[in-house]
Short mmCIF file of C-alpha atoms and ligand atoms in Angstrom, two decimals:
data_model
loop_
_atom_site.label_atom_id
_atom_site.label_comp_id
_atom_site.label_asym_id
_atom_site.label_seq_id
_atom_site.Cartn_x
_atom_site.Cartn_y
_atom_site.Cartn_z
CA MET A 594 134.16 129.44 100.63
CA SER A 595 133.22 131.12 103.78
CA VAL A 596 132.71 128.64 106.91
CA LYS A 597 131.81 129.59 110.45
CA GLY A 598 133.79 128.77 113.65
CA LEU A 599 134.18 129.44 117.14
CA VAL A 600 137.37 131.12 118.71
CA THR A 601 138.43 128.54 121.11
CA TYR A 602 141.86 129.85 122.13
CA ARG A 603 143.05 133.05 122.50
CA SER A 604 146.38 134.46 124.09
CA ALA A 605 148.12 137.92 123.90
CA ALA A 606 150.00 136.34 120.61
CA ALA A 607 147.84 133.74 119.08
CA SER A 608 144.38 132.41 118.54
CA ARG A 609 142.73 129.29 117.06
CA VAL A 610 139.28 128.67 115.56
CA THR A 611 137.15 125.49 115.73
CA LEU A 612 134.70 124.49 113.13
CA LEU A 613 131.39 123.67 114.87
CA ASP A 614 130.48 120.80 112.76
CA SER A 615 133.94 118.77 112.45
CA LEU A 616 135.55 120.21 115.66
CA ALA A 617 138.55 120.55 113.42
CA THR A 618 140.90 123.34 114.78
CA TYR A 619 142.82 125.87 113.19
CA PRO A 620 145.41 128.27 114.18
CA SER A 621 143.67 131.68 113.16
CA ILE A 622 144.79 135.16 112.11
CA LEU A 623 142.51 138.28 111.29
CA ARG A 624 142.18 139.22 107.91
CA LYS A 625 144.14 142.72 107.16
CA LYS A 626 141.15 144.65 106.95
CA ILE A 627 139.81 143.87 110.37
CA LYS A 628 143.62 143.61 111.91
CA LYS A 629 142.48 146.25 114.73
CA HIS A 630 139.47 144.39 115.81
CA LYS A 631 139.47 142.82 119.10
CA LEU A 632 139.23 138.87 119.14
CA TYR A 633 138.29 136.78 122.04
CA ALA A 634 137.74 133.49 122.88
CA GLY A 635 134.06 132.74 122.49
CA ASP A 636 133.71 134.75 119.40
CA TYR A 637 131.94 133.36 116.56
CA VAL A 638 133.65 134.31 113.32
CA GLN A 639 133.16 133.76 109.65
CA GLY A 640 136.17 133.21 107.36
CA GLU A 641 138.17 131.14 105.03
CA ILE A 642 140.46 128.22 105.38
CA VAL A 643 143.88 129.07 103.48
CA GLY A 644 146.25 126.20 103.89
CA GLU A 645 146.58 125.55 107.48
CA GLN A 646 145.13 128.56 108.86
CA PHE A 647 141.62 130.04 109.47
CA VAL A 648 141.59 133.39 108.43
CA ILE A 649 138.76 135.52 109.88
CA GLU A 650 136.69 137.66 107.92
CA LYS A 651 133.96 138.66 110.22
CA ILE A 652 133.24 138.57 113.89
CA ALA A 653 129.88 138.01 115.13
CA PRO A 654 128.32 140.95 117.68
CA ARG A 655 128.74 139.44 120.96
CA LYS A 656 126.09 138.95 123.34
CA ASN A 657 128.17 139.28 126.41
CA LEU A 658 132.09 139.65 127.17
CA LEU A 659 133.22 138.48 130.34
CA VAL A 660 136.44 140.30 131.63
CA ARG A 661 138.27 137.80 134.12
CA PRO A 662 138.69 135.68 132.01
CA PRO A 663 138.10 137.36 128.84
CA VAL A 664 135.37 135.13 127.16
CA ALA A 665 132.55 136.29 124.86
CA ASN A 666 129.11 134.87 124.50
CA VAL A 667 128.85 132.90 127.71
CA ASP A 668 125.72 131.40 128.02
CA SER A 669 126.22 129.51 131.42
CA VAL A 670 128.55 130.03 134.73
CA LEU A 671 129.10 127.62 137.00
CA VAL A 672 130.22 128.99 140.07
CA VAL A 673 132.10 126.24 141.91
CA MET A 674 132.71 126.74 145.79
CA ALA A 675 134.60 123.98 148.32
CA MET A 676 132.36 123.01 151.05
CA LYS A 677 135.75 122.26 152.85
CA SER A 678 139.44 122.72 152.42
CA PRO A 679 139.06 125.83 151.80
CA ASN A 680 136.18 126.47 154.25
CA PHE A 681 133.02 127.77 152.57
CA ASP A 682 133.00 131.35 152.32
CA SER A 683 129.37 132.64 152.02
CA TYR A 684 130.84 136.35 151.50
CA LEU A 685 132.72 135.22 148.73
CA LEU A 686 129.96 133.24 147.15
CA ASP A 687 127.25 135.97 147.26
CA ASN A 688 130.03 138.49 145.75
CA PHE A 689 130.30 136.19 142.79
CA LEU A 690 126.62 135.72 142.22
CA ALA A 691 125.91 139.27 142.47
CA VAL A 692 128.51 140.21 139.89
CA TYR A 693 127.04 137.38 137.48
CA GLU A 694 123.36 138.61 137.91
CA TYR A 695 124.97 142.15 137.12
CA ILE A 696 126.58 140.81 133.95
CA GLY A 697 123.10 139.11 133.26
CA ILE A 698 124.33 135.63 133.38
CA THR A 699 122.23 133.23 136.09
CA PRO A 700 124.94 131.39 137.57
CA VAL A 701 124.53 127.62 138.67
CA ILE A 702 126.23 127.02 141.92
CA ILE A 703 128.39 123.88 142.63
CA PHE A 704 129.14 122.88 146.16
CA ASN A 705 132.32 120.82 145.85
CA LYS A 706 134.37 118.72 148.25
CA VAL A 707 131.23 117.16 149.65
CA ASP A 708 133.34 114.27 150.53
CA LEU A 709 134.97 116.38 153.14
CA ALA A 710 132.21 118.23 154.33
CA ASP A 711 129.44 117.61 157.09
CA PRO A 712 126.56 116.49 155.18
CA GLN A 713 123.90 118.45 157.07
CA GLU A 714 126.02 121.61 156.65
CA VAL A 715 126.16 121.15 152.93
CA ASN A 716 122.31 120.66 152.83
CA ARG A 717 121.60 123.64 155.05
CA TRP A 718 123.70 125.91 152.38
CA LYS A 719 121.99 124.04 149.36
CA LYS A 720 118.57 124.69 150.46
CA LEU A 721 119.08 128.03 151.32
CA TYR A 722 120.49 129.02 147.87
CA GLU A 723 117.50 126.91 146.28
CA SER A 724 115.09 128.94 148.22
CA ILE A 725 116.42 132.03 146.88
CA GLY A 726 115.84 130.69 143.24
CA TYR A 727 119.45 129.16 142.36
CA GLU A 728 120.15 125.77 141.00
CA VAL A 729 122.75 123.95 143.12
CA VAL A 730 124.44 120.86 142.65
CA THR A 731 126.42 119.00 145.28
CA LEU A 732 129.44 117.06 144.39
CA SER A 733 132.73 115.53 144.80
CA ALA A 734 135.00 116.14 141.72
CA LEU A 735 137.79 114.05 143.08
CA GLN A 736 135.75 111.10 143.59
CA GLU A 737 133.62 111.75 140.49
CA GLU A 738 130.50 111.80 142.53
CA ASN A 739 127.38 113.55 140.84
CA LEU A 740 129.43 114.54 138.15
CA GLN A 741 126.55 113.83 135.43
CA LYS A 742 124.41 116.33 136.89
CA ILE A 743 126.32 119.19 135.64
CA LYS A 744 125.93 117.88 131.95
CA HIS A 745 122.56 119.42 131.82
CA TYR A 746 123.96 123.07 132.27
CA ILE A 747 126.69 122.53 129.94
CA GLN A 748 124.66 121.31 127.18
CA GLY A 749 124.80 123.33 123.74
CA ASN A 750 126.22 126.34 125.82
CA ILE A 751 129.55 128.10 126.01
CA THR A 752 130.04 127.56 129.81
CA ILE A 753 132.51 128.94 132.33
CA VAL A 754 133.85 127.44 135.52
CA ALA A 755 134.56 130.13 138.00
CA GLY A 756 135.15 130.22 141.72
CA PRO A 757 137.88 130.73 144.03
CA SER A 758 141.56 129.28 144.15
CA GLY A 759 141.59 125.63 145.28
CA ALA A 760 137.65 125.09 145.09
CA GLY A 761 138.31 122.32 142.63
CA LYS A 762 137.67 123.73 139.09
CA SER A 763 140.34 122.49 137.21
CA THR A 764 139.82 118.95 138.93
CA LEU A 765 136.24 119.06 137.94
CA LEU A 766 137.00 120.02 134.11
CA SER A 767 139.53 117.37 133.85
CA LYS A 768 136.95 114.69 135.13
CA LEU A 769 134.36 115.84 133.28
CA LEU A 770 136.08 115.97 129.81
CA GLY A 771 138.38 113.06 130.46
CA ILE A 772 141.39 115.19 129.89
CA GLU A 773 144.35 115.87 131.72
CA LEU A 774 144.29 119.13 132.84
CA LYS A 775 147.23 120.09 134.94
CA ILE A 776 145.65 121.11 138.41
CA GLY A 777 146.35 124.81 139.39
CA GLU A 778 148.17 125.03 136.01
CA VAL A 779 145.59 125.68 133.26
CA SER A 780 145.85 128.90 132.18
CA GLU A 781 149.35 130.08 130.95
CA LYS A 782 150.19 133.57 132.01
CA LEU A 783 152.14 135.71 129.33
CA GLY A 784 154.29 138.39 130.92
CA ARG A 785 154.04 141.47 128.79
CA GLY A 786 156.17 144.20 130.53
CA ARG A 787 153.85 145.49 133.17
CA HIS A 788 150.56 143.98 131.49
CA THR A 789 149.83 140.39 132.00
CA THR A 790 147.54 138.63 129.81
CA THR A 791 145.84 135.41 130.47
CA ALA A 792 145.26 132.82 127.88
CA VAL A 793 141.85 131.37 127.44
CA THR A 794 140.79 127.67 126.33
CA LEU A 795 137.66 126.82 125.40
CA TYR A 796 137.37 122.75 125.42
CA PRO A 797 134.77 120.86 123.63
CA ALA A 798 132.34 118.99 125.92
CA ASP A 799 129.06 117.42 124.44
CA LYS A 800 127.94 118.40 121.24
CA ASN A 801 127.94 122.18 120.72
CA SER A 802 129.10 122.71 124.09
CA PHE A 803 132.41 124.26 125.09
CA ILE A 804 133.66 124.87 128.42
CA ALA A 805 136.74 126.96 130.00
CA ASP A 806 138.28 126.82 133.34
CA THR A 807 139.36 130.20 134.86
CA PRO A 808 142.12 130.94 136.99
CA GLY A 809 140.84 131.16 140.87
CA PHE A 810 140.05 134.67 142.74
CA SER A 811 140.97 134.45 146.00
CA LYS A 812 138.59 137.85 146.59
CA VAL A 813 135.74 138.98 144.38
CA GLU A 814 134.17 142.33 145.11
CA ALA A 815 130.79 143.39 143.99
CA THR A 816 131.39 147.03 144.14
CA TYR A 817 134.35 146.51 141.82
CA PHE A 818 131.98 145.73 138.82
CA MET A 819 128.93 147.94 139.90
CA ASP A 820 127.88 150.95 141.87
CA LYS A 821 127.36 150.22 145.50
CA ARG A 822 123.85 151.92 145.01
CA GLU A 823 123.01 149.03 142.47
CA VAL A 824 124.15 146.10 144.47
CA HIS A 825 120.89 145.38 146.14
CA ARG A 826 119.26 144.63 142.73
CA TYR A 827 121.57 141.49 142.28
CA PHE A 828 120.58 139.76 145.69
CA ARG A 829 117.43 138.05 144.15
CA GLU A 830 115.46 137.59 146.97
CA PHE A 831 115.48 141.24 147.87
CA LEU A 832 113.39 142.05 144.64
CA ARG A 833 110.50 140.05 146.26
CA TYR A 834 109.78 142.87 148.72
CA ARG A 835 108.58 146.69 147.98
CA CYS A 836 110.17 149.33 150.19
CA LYS A 837 108.68 152.82 150.98
CA TYR A 838 111.23 154.29 148.62
CA SER A 839 111.45 152.57 145.29
CA ASP A 840 115.58 152.96 145.36
CA CYS A 841 115.86 151.83 148.72
CA THR A 842 119.42 150.43 149.63
CA HIS A 843 117.87 148.46 152.61
CA THR A 844 120.34 150.31 154.95
CA ASN A 845 119.05 153.48 156.51
CA GLU A 846 116.02 154.14 154.93
CA PRO A 847 112.87 154.03 156.92
CA GLY A 848 109.93 151.77 155.54
CA CYS A 849 112.39 148.82 154.40
CA ALA A 850 110.65 145.69 153.51
CA VAL A 851 113.77 144.00 153.15
CA GLN A 852 114.83 144.77 156.81
CA GLU A 853 111.53 143.34 157.77
CA ALA A 854 111.74 140.48 155.98
CA VAL A 855 114.86 139.69 157.68
CA MET A 856 113.42 140.40 161.24
CA ARG A 857 110.39 137.87 160.32
CA GLY A 858 113.21 135.13 159.24
CA GLU A 859 112.15 135.24 155.59
CA ILE A 860 115.59 136.50 154.27
CA SER A 861 118.45 134.58 155.61
CA CYS A 862 120.90 136.18 157.91
CA SER A 863 123.65 135.12 156.17
CA ARG A 864 122.65 136.91 152.91
CA PHE A 865 121.59 140.03 154.60
CA LYS A 866 125.09 140.24 156.64
CA ASN A 867 126.91 139.66 153.46
CA TYR A 868 124.83 142.49 151.59
CA LEU A 869 125.76 144.76 154.63
CA LYS A 870 129.35 143.93 154.50
CA ILE A 871 129.33 144.89 150.71
CA MET A 872 127.78 147.99 151.54
CA GLN A 873 129.98 148.58 154.61
CA PHE A 874 126.92 149.61 156.60
CA PHE A 875 126.52 149.00 160.28
CA TRP A 876 122.65 147.93 161.07
CA GLU A 877 122.17 148.38 164.67
CA LYS A 878 119.81 145.52 164.86
CA LEU A 879 121.57 143.15 163.24
CA ASP A 880 122.99 141.20 166.30
CA THR A 881 119.57 140.93 168.04
CA VAL A 882 117.56 139.86 164.78
CA CYS A 883 120.18 137.60 163.77
CA LYS A 884 120.97 135.34 166.91
CA GLU A 885 123.50 132.38 166.57
CA SER A 886 120.61 130.11 165.85
CA ARG A 887 119.80 131.71 162.79
CA GLU A 888 121.94 131.47 159.38
N1 LIG B 1428 138.68 116.04 148.87
C1 LIG B 1428 138.59 116.59 147.82
N2 LIG B 1428 139.50 117.27 147.14
C2 LIG B 1428 139.35 117.88 146.11
C3 LIG B 1428 138.00 117.82 145.42
N3 LIG B 1428 138.17 118.47 144.25
C4 LIG B 1428 139.46 118.96 144.16
N4 LIG B 1428 140.03 118.77 145.28
C5 LIG B 1428 141.48 118.97 145.23
O1 LIG B 1428 141.79 120.35 145.79
C6 LIG B 1428 142.78 120.95 145.32
C7 LIG B 1428 142.46 122.11 144.38
O2 LIG B 1428 142.12 121.75 143.13
P1 LIG B 1428 142.11 122.31 141.74
O3 LIG B 1428 141.38 121.61 140.96
O4 LIG B 1428 143.52 122.85 141.15
O5 LIG B 1428 141.31 123.75 142.31
P2 LIG B 1428 141.10 125.08 141.28
O6 LIG B 1428 139.71 125.54 141.57
O7 LIG B 1428 141.18 124.66 139.97
O8 LIG B 1428 142.14 125.85 142.02
P3 LIG B 1428 143.03 127.21 140.86
O9 LIG B 1428 143.37 126.74 139.63
O10 LIG B 1428 144.15 128.11 142.08
O11 LIG B 1428 141.76 128.53 140.89
C8 LIG B 1428 143.38 119.62 144.51
O12 LIG B 1428 144.47 119.18 145.67
C9 LIG B 1428 142.44 118.90 144.36
O13 LIG B 1428 142.88 117.44 144.14
C10 LIG B 1428 136.81 117.06 145.84
O14 LIG B 1428 135.71 116.90 145.32
N5 LIG B 1428 137.25 116.51 147.12
MG1 LIG B 1429 142.49 125.53 138.28
ZN1 LIG B 1430 114.60 148.47 151.59
#
């Protein structure tokens, strides 16, 4: 009998499939005739249970595929940033946001370690990103403060927890799921000569909800994923303005409505500075427009 499942574990050497109704999990193999097909965590599959194994016969078309870590059919991304220790880095966050916008997944921003941070500063950043249109949750994973606010973004979804190293992703996931994830040691690395593959596990959260931890990046560059001339499309608030040229990159073009909006204080200096840094463009007006008093 053919049954449906979800690939909840994938490494270079092995995979596991979880049945969605019972959550029973089986080691899985690909049936001979699709042996050459690629298989990822997050793949919805159809197959047969033979003995103790799930034999995959069919892999459903993917709606998306994230590369680092490799997970298919991602519905939701939580970008976790520490507000302190390490210090909040808006450039890193803006790069993360642009990348997920580019992939087509609206990220939810999680500001973690609020127990260590200045509440006013946390609030300032929260307001800024909310004004752009992002959902922002502030919490302390360690002190289990506000964790329930995240449930809403996980329900019924395949979610990945992303963000820089040390942000508290593994801590958050451990507390949320009530499991013991080894902090800083969640994704096992399999050395394969010069190729290193990361194993991915999707943990069951709520009903029909699965969530994956990811190894932290210390650096994410939007331009690694997309062409420089495209980056402006993934800074949401820029899309509210119509420049003289429809393909304006908001750098050296005349009649740039985005630069005018920065000058009027409608677009945050922090965001525009980070954008210009990605574009590696020097705007001579930046220092006068963005005085210290403006974020
Ligand atoms: N004070 C405080 N510390 C936290 C909080 N969340 C996590 N930490 C600590 O921050 C450190 C890093 O936490 P991890 O959960 O390993 O961070 P990570 O994002 O998984 O890091 P990588 O796996 O390297 O990407 C640990 O020492 C945690 O105890 C928090 O809300 N408050
Ligand atoms: Mg971790
Ligand atoms: Zn422009």
